[in-house]
Short mmCIF file of C-alpha atoms and ligand atoms in Angstrom, two decimals:
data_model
loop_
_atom_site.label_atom_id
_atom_site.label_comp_id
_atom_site.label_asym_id
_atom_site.label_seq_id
_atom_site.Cartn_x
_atom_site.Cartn_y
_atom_site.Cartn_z
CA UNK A 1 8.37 205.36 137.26
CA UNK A 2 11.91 206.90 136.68
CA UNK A 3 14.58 205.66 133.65
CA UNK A 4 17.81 205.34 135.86
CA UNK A 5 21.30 204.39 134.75
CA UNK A 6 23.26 203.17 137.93
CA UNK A 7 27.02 203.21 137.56
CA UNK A 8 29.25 201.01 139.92
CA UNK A 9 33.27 201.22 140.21
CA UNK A 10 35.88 198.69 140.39
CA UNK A 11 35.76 199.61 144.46
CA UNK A 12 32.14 199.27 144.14
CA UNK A 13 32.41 195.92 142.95
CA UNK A 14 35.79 194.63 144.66
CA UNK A 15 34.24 191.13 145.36
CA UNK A 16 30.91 189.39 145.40
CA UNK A 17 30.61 190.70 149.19
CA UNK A 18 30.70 194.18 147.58
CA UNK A 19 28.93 193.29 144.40
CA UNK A 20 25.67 191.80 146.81
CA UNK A 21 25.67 195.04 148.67
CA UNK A 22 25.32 196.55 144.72
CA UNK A 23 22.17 194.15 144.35
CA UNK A 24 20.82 196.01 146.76
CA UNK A 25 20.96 199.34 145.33
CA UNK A 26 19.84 197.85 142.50
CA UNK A 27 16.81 196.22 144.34
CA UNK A 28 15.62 199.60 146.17
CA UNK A 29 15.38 201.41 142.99
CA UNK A 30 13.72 198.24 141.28
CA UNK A 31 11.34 198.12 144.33
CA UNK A 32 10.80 201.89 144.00
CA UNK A 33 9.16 200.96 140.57
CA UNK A 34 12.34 202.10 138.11
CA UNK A 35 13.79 200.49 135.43
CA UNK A 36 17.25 200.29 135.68
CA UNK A 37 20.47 199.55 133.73
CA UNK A 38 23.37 199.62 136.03
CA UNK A 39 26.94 200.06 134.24
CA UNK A 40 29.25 198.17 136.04
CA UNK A 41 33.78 198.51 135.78
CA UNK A 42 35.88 195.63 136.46
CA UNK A 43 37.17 194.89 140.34
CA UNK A 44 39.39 196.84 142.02
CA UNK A 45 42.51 196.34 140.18
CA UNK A 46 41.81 194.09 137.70
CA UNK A 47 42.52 196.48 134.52
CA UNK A 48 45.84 197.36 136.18
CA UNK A 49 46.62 193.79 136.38
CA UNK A 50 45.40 193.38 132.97
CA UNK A 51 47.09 196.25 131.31
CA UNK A 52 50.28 194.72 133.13
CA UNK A 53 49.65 191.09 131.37
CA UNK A 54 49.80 192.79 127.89
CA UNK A 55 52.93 194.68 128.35
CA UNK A 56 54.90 191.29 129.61
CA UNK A 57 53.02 189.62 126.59
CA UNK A 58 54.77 192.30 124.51
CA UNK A 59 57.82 192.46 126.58
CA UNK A 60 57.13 196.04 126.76
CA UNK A 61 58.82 196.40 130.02
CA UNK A 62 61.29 193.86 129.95
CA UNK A 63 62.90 196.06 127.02
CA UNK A 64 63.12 199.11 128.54
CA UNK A 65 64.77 198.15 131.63
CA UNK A 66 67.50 196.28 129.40
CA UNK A 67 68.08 199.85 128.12
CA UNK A 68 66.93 198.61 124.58
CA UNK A 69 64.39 200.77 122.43
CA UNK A 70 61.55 200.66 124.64
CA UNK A 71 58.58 200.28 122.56
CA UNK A 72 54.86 200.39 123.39
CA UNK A 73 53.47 200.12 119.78
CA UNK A 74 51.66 197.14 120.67
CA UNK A 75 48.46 195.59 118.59
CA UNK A 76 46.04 198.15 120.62
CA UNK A 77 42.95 195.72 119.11
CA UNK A 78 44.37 193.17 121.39
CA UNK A 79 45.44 195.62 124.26
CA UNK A 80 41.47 195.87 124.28
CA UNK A 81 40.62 192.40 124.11
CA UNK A 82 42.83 191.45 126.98
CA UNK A 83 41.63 194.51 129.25
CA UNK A 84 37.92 194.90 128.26
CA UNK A 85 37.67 191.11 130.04
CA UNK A 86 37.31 192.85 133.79
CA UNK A 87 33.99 194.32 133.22
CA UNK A 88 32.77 191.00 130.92
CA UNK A 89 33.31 189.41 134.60
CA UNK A 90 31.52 192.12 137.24
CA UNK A 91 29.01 192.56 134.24
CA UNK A 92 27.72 188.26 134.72
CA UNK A 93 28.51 188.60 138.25
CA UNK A 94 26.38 190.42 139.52
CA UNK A 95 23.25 189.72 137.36
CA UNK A 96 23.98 186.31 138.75
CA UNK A 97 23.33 188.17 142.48
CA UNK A 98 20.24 189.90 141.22
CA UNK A 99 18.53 186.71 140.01
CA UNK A 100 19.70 184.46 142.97
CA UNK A 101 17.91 187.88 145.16
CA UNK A 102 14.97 187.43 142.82
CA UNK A 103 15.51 190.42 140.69
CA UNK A 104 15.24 189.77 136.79
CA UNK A 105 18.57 190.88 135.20
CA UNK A 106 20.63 189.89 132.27
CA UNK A 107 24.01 191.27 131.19
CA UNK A 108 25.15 193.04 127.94
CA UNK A 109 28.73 193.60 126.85
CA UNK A 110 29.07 196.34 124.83
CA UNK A 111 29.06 194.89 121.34
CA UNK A 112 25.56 192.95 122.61
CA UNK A 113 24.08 196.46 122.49
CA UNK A 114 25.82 197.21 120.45
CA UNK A 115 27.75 200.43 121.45
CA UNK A 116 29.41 201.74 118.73
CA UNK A 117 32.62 202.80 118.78
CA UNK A 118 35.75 204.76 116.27
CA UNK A 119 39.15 202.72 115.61
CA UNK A 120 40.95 204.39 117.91
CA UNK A 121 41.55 201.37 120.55
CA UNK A 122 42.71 202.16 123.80
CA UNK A 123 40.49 205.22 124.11
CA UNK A 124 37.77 204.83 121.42
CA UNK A 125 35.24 207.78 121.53
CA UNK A 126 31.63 206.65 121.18
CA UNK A 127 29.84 206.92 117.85
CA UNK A 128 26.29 205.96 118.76
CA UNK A 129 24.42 203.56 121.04
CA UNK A 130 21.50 201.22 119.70
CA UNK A 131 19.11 200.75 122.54
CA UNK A 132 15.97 200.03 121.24
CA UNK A 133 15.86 196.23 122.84
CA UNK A 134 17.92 197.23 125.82
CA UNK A 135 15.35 199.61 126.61
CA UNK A 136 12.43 197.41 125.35
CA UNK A 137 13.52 194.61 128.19
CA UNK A 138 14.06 197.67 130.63
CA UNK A 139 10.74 198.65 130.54
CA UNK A 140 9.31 195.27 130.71
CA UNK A 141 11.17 195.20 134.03
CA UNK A 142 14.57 193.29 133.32
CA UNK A 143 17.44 194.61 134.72
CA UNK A 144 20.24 195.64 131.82
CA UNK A 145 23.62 195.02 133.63
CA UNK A 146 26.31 196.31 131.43
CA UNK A 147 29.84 195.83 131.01
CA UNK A 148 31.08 199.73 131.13
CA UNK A 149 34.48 200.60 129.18
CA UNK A 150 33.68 199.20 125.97
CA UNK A 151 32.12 199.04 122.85
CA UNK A 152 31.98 197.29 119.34
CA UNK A 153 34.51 199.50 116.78
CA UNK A 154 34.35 199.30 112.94
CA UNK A 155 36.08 195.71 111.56
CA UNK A 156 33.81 194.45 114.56
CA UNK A 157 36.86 194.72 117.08
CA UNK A 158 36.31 195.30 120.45
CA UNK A 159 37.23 198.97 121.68
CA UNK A 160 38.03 200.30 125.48
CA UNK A 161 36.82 203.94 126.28
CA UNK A 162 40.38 204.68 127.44
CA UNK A 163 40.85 204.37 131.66
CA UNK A 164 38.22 205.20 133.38
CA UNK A 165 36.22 205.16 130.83
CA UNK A 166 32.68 203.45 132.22
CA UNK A 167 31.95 206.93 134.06
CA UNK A 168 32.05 207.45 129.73
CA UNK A 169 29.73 204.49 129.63
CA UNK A 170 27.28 205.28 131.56
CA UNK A 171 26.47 209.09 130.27
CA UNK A 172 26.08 208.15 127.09
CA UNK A 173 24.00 205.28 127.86
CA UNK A 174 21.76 207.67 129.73
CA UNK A 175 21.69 210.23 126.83
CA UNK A 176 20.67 207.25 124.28
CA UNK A 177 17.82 205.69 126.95
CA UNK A 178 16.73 209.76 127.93
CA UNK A 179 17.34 208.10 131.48
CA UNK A 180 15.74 210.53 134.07
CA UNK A 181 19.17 210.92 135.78
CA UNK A 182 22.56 208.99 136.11
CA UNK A 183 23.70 207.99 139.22
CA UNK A 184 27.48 207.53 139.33
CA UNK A 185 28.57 205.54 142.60
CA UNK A 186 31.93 205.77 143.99
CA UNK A 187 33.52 204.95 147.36
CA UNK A 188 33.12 208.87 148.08
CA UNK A 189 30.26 210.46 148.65
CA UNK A 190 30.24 213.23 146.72
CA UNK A 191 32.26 215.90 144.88
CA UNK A 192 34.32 218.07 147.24
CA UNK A 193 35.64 221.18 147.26
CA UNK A 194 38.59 220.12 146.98
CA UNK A 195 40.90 216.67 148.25
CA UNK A 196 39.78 216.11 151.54
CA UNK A 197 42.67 214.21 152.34
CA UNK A 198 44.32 217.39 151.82
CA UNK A 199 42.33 219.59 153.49
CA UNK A 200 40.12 217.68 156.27
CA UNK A 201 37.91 221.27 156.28
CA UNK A 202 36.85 220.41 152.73
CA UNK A 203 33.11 220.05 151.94
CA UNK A 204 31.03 217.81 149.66
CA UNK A 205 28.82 220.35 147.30
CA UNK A 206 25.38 219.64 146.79
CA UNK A 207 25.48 220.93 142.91
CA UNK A 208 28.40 221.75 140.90
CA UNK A 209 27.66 222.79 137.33
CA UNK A 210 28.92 220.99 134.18
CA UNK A 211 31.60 223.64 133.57
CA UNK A 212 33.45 223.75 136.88
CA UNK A 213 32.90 219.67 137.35
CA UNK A 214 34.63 219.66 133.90
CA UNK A 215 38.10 221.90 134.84
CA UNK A 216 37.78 219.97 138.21
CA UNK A 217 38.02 216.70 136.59
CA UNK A 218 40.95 218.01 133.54
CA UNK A 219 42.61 219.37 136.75
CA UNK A 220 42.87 216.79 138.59
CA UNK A 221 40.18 215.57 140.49
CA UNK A 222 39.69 212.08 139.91
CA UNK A 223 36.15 211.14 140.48
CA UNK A 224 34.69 211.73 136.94
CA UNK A 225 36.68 210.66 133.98
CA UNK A 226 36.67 214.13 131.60
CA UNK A 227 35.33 212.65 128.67
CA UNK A 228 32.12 211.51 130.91
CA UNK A 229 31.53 215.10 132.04
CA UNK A 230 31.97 216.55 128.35
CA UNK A 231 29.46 214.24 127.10
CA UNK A 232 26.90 214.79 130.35
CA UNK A 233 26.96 218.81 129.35
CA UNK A 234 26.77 218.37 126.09
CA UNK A 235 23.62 215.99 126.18
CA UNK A 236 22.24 217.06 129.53
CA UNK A 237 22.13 214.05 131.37
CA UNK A 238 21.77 214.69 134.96
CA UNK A 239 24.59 212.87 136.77
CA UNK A 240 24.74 212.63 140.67
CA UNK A 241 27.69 211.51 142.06
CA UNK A 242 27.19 209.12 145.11
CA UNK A 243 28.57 206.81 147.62
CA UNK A 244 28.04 202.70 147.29
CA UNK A 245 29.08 202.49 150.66
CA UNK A 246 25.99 204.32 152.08
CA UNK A 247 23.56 201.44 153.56
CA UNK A 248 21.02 199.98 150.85
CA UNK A 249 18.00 200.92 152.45
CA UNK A 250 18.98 203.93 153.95
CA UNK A 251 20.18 205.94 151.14
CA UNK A 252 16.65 206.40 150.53
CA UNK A 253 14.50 206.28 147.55
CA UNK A 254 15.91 209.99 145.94
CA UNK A 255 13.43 211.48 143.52
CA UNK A 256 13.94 211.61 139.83
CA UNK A 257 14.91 214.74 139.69
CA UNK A 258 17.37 215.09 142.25
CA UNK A 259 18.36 212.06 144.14
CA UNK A 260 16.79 213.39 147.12
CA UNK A 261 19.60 215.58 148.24
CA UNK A 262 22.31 212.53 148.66
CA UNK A 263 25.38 212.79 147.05
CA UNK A 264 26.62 215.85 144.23
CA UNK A 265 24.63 216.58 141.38
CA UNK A 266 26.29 217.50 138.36
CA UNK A 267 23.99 220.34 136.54
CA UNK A 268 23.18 223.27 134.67
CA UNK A 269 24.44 226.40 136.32
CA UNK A 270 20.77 227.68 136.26
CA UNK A 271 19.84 225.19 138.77
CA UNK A 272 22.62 226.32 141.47
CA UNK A 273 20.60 228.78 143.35
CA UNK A 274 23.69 229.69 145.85
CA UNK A 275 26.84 230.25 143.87
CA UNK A 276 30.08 231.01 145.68
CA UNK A 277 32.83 233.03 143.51
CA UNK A 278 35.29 229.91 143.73
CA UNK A 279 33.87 226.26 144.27
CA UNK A 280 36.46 224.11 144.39
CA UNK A 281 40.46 223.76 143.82
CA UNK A 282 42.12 221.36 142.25
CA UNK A 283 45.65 220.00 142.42
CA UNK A 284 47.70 218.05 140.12
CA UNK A 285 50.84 216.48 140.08
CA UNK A 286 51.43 214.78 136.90
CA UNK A 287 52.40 217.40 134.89
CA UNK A 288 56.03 218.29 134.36
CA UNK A 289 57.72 221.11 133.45
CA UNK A 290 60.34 222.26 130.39
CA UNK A 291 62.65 224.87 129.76
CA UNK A 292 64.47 226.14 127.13
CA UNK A 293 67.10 228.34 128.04
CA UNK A 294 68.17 231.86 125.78
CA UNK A 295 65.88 230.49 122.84
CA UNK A 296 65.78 233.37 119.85
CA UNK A 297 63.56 236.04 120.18
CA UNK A 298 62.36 236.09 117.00
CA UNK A 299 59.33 235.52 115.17
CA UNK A 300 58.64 231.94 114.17
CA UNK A 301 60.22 230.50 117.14
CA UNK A 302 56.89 229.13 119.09
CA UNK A 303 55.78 227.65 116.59
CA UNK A 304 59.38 225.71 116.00
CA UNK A 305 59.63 224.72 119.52
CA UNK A 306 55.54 223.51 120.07
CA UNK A 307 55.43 221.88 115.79
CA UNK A 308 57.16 218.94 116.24
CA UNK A 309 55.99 218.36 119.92
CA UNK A 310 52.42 218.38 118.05
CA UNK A 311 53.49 216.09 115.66
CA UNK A 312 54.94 214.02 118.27
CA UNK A 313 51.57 214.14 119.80
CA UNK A 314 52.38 215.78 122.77
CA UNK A 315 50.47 217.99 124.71
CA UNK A 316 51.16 221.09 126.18
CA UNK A 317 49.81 222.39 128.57
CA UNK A 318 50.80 226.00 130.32
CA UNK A 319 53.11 227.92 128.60
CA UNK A 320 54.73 231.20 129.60
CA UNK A 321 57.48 233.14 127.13
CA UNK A 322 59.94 235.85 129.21
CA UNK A 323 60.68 239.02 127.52
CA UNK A 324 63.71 239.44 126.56
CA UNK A 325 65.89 242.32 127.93
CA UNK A 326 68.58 242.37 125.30
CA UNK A 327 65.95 241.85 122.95
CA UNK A 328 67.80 239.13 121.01
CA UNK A 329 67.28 236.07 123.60
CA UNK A 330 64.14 234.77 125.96
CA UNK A 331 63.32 231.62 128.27
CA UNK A 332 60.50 229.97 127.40
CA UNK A 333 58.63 227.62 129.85
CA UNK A 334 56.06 225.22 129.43
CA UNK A 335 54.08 222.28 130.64
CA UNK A 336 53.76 218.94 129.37
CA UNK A 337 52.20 215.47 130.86
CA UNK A 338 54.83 213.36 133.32
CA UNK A 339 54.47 210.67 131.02
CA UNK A 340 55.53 212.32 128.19
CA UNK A 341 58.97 214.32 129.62
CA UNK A 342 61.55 212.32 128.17
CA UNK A 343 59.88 212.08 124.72
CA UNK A 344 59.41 215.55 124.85
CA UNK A 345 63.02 216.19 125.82
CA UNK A 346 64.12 214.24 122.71
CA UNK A 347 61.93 216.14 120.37
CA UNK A 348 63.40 219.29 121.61
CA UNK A 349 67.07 217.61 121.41
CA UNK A 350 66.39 216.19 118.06
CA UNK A 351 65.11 219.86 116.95
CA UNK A 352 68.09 222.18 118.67
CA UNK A 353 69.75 223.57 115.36
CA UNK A 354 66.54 224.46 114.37
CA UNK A 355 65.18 226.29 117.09
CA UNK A 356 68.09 227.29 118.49
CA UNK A 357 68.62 227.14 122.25
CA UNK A 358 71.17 227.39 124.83
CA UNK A 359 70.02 224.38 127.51
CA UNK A 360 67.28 222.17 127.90
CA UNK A 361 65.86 221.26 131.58
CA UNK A 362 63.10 219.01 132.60
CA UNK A 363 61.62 218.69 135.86
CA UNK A 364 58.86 216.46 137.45
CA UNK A 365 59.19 218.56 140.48
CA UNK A 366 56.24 221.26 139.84
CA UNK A 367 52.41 220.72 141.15
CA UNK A 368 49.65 222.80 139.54
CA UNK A 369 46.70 224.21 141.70
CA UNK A 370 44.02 225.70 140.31
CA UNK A 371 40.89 227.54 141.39
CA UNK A 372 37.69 226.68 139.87
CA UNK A 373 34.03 228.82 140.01
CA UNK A 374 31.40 230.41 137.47
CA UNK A 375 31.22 233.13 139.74
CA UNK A 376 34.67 234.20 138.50
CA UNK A 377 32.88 235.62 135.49
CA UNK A 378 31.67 238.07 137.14
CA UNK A 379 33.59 239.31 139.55
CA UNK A 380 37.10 240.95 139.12
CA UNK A 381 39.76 240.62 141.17
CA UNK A 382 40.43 237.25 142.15
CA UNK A 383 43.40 236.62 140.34
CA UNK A 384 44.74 239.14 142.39
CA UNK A 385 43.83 238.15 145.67
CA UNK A 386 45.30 234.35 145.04
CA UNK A 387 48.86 235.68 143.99
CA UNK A 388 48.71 237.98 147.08
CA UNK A 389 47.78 234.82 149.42
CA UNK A 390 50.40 232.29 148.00
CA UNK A 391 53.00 235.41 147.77
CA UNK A 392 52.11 235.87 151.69
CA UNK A 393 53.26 231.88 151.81
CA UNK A 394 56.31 232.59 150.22
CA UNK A 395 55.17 230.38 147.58
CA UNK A 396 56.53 231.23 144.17
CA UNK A 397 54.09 231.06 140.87
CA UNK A 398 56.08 229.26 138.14
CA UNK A 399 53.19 229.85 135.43
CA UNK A 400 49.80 231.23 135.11
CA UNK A 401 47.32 229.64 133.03
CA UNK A 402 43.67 231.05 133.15
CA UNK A 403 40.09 230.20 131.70
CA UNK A 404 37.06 232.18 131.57
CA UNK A 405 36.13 230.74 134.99
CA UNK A 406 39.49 229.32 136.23
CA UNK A 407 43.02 230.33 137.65
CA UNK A 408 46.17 227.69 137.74
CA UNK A 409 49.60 228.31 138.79
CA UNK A 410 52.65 225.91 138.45
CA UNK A 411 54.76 225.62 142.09
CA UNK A 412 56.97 223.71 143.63
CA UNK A 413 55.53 220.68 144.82
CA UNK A 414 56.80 220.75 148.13
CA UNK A 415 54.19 223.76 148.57
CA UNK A 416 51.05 221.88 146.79
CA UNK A 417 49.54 221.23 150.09
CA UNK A 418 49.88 224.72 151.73
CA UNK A 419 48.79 226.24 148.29
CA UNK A 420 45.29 224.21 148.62
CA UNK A 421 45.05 224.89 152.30
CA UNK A 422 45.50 228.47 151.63
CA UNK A 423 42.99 228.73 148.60
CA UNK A 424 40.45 226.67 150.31
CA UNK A 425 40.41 229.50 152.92
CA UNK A 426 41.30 232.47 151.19
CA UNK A 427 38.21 231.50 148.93
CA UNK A 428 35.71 231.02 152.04
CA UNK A 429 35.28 227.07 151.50
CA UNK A 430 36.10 225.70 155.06
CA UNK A 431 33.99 223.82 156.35
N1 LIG B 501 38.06 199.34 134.55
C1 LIG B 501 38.46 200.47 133.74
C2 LIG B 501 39.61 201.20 134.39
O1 LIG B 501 40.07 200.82 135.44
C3 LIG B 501 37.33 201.38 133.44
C4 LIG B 501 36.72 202.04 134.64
O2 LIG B 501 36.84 201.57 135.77
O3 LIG B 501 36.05 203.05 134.47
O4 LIG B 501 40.10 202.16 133.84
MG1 MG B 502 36.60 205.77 137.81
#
């Protein structure tokens, strides 16, 4: 008998058509002898809808197209009572499907638990998960069906995980239960080298080791949220990434320790026998990019142009300084989120006398691509080779931004695609 945690998305669980073809994962791996606790999120666009409701409740949006101070500083408890209600739904749901198949079940929200969360609502961080009657009932052969994206936060408020956030869930649920492995079930059926929409040569990869699953996910790709992967590394839960779309009783039964080859599974890099140099690229278009024009090159100037975007709570992301040739004056370039441009731009305005500039320019237009592999530790060299192959594309690199075993470049994003393509090649990944 294996300790699973089962994790269905809001595609996964669009309506009770979908949510009875979940029962039936459920039931296979019941069958097989398990005990299970399946994580479910709310249907397919339900949080949308219900992040939506609170901002006309506020008037959030209605404000900001009068041209009147927008303002989002709404009551975040409430945010998260109004959009933690999805998964309260899907979570009854479908233990409703499992006992009308004849499968014991009985759903938890996540104060029930309870899983404890910190204050900060809207993307509360776990502090600890109490599972000693979850897992009690578990092993006596009830299934735990659990409402994923929230927990119980201190003034007994209830907290969301921030979007996404059940992938968040259902790791750390795992990690409190010692679950044999944690199956994460998507409408794709793996992890991919990269965007297949993109690139129809891409590949799904078998493994893919905590490190480069975590740049893939903070780089773009959306199948994991971040904060899930963090957590899986840190507490080594074993997390495969598979498809609910793949027949019931033909997905097979999957041993504990690997899921029987379906799907990705998300490990230690001492388990990937095979490692290529690069394993995957990423792509991202929701950064944006700012430029201050003829700032002073002197010293004390960073840290007057990046304080008060820190205290504004804005992250940056790539940054890249010029050097000046009249050694008095220098461009400096930098990355922020999409979202946060036009606050950014009015820090900067707000702070011209201080850090003295000539312009200011903002631009949505930029795409970052980035190439991803623990082989890049050791070998040299393939910086080089990807500025050569996008310079041969008579694509121009922006900024450079590199970890210990990745490579991103800012370009234009009319040349995202052909940068991927190109990548995906150059770094031996067609299929
Ligand atoms: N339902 C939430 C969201 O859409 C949480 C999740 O699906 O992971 O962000
Ligand atoms: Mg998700």
């Amino acid at each position: 008998m294996s300790l699973l945690v089962l994790k269905f998305g809001g595609t996964s669980v669009a309506d009770l058509e979908r949510i009875r073809n979940v029962a039936a994962h459920v039931k296979r791996e019941v069958d097989g002898g398990n005990a299970c606790a399946v994580v479910v999120s709310a249907m397919a666009g339900q949080t949308n809808q219900l992040v939506a409701l609170v901002e006309e409740a506020w008037g959030y949006k209605v404000r900001s197209q009068n041209g009147a101070a927008a303002s989002a500083h709404y009551d975040t408890r409430e945010y998260d009572a109004v959009v933690s209600s999805g998964e309260q739904v899907t979570s009854g749901l479908l233990a409703l499907v499992l006992q009308a198949a004849g499968v014991q079940a009985r759903s938890w929200q996540g104060w029930q638990i309870p899983l404890r969360t910190d204050a900060a609502h809207r993307a509360a961080r776990i502090t600890g998960v109490e599972v000693g009657e979850l897992k009690a009932r578990m092993l006596d052969g009830e299934v735990a069906v659990i409402a994923g994206f929230q927990g119980i936060a201190p003034g007994n408020r209830i907290a969301t995980l921030g979007r996404g956030g059940s992938d968040t869930s259902a790791v750390a649920l795992a990690a409190a239960l010692q679950a044999d492995r944690c199956d994460i079930y998507t409408d794709v059926d793996g992890v991919y080298t990269t965007d297949p929409r993109v690139v129809p040569k891409a590949h799904r990869l078998d493994r893919i080791s905590y490190e480069e699953m975590l740049e893939m996910a903070s780089q773009g790709a959306k199948v994991l949220q971040t904060r899930s992967v963090e957590l899986a590394m840190q507490k080594g839960v074993r997390v495969l990434v598979r498809s609910s779309f793949d027949a019931p009783d033909l997905a097979g039964k999957g041993d504990a320790e690997t899921g029987g080859g379906l799907g990705t599974l998300v490990c230690h890099e001492d388990e990937i026998v095979e490692q290529n140099v690069v394993s995957g690229i990423a792509y991202a278009r929701d950064e944006a990019k700012v430029t201050l024009l003829k700032v002073a090159d002197k010293p004390g100037v960073a840290a007057q142009v990046f304080g008060p975007l820190a205290e504004a709570h804005i992250n940056v992301d790539m940054i890249v300084q010029n050097v000046s040739d009249d050694g008095r004056h220098t461009d400096m370039t930098f990355t922020v989120q999409s979202a946060d441009l036009d606050r950014a731009l009015e820090v900067l305005r707000n702070s011209k006398d201080s850090i003295g500039y000539l312009d200011l320019r903002g631009s949505t237009d930029i795409a970052k691509v980035s190439a991803i592999g623990v082989g890049m530790r050791s070998h040299a060299g393939v910086a080089a080779q990807m500025f050569s192959a996008l310079a041969e594309k008579g694509i121009n690199i922006e900024a450079i931004s590199t970890s210990e075993i990745k490579i991103s470049v800012l370009i234009d994003a009319a040349y995202a695609e052909l940068a991927v393509r190109t990548l995906h090649s150059l770094f031996g990944l067609d299929r």
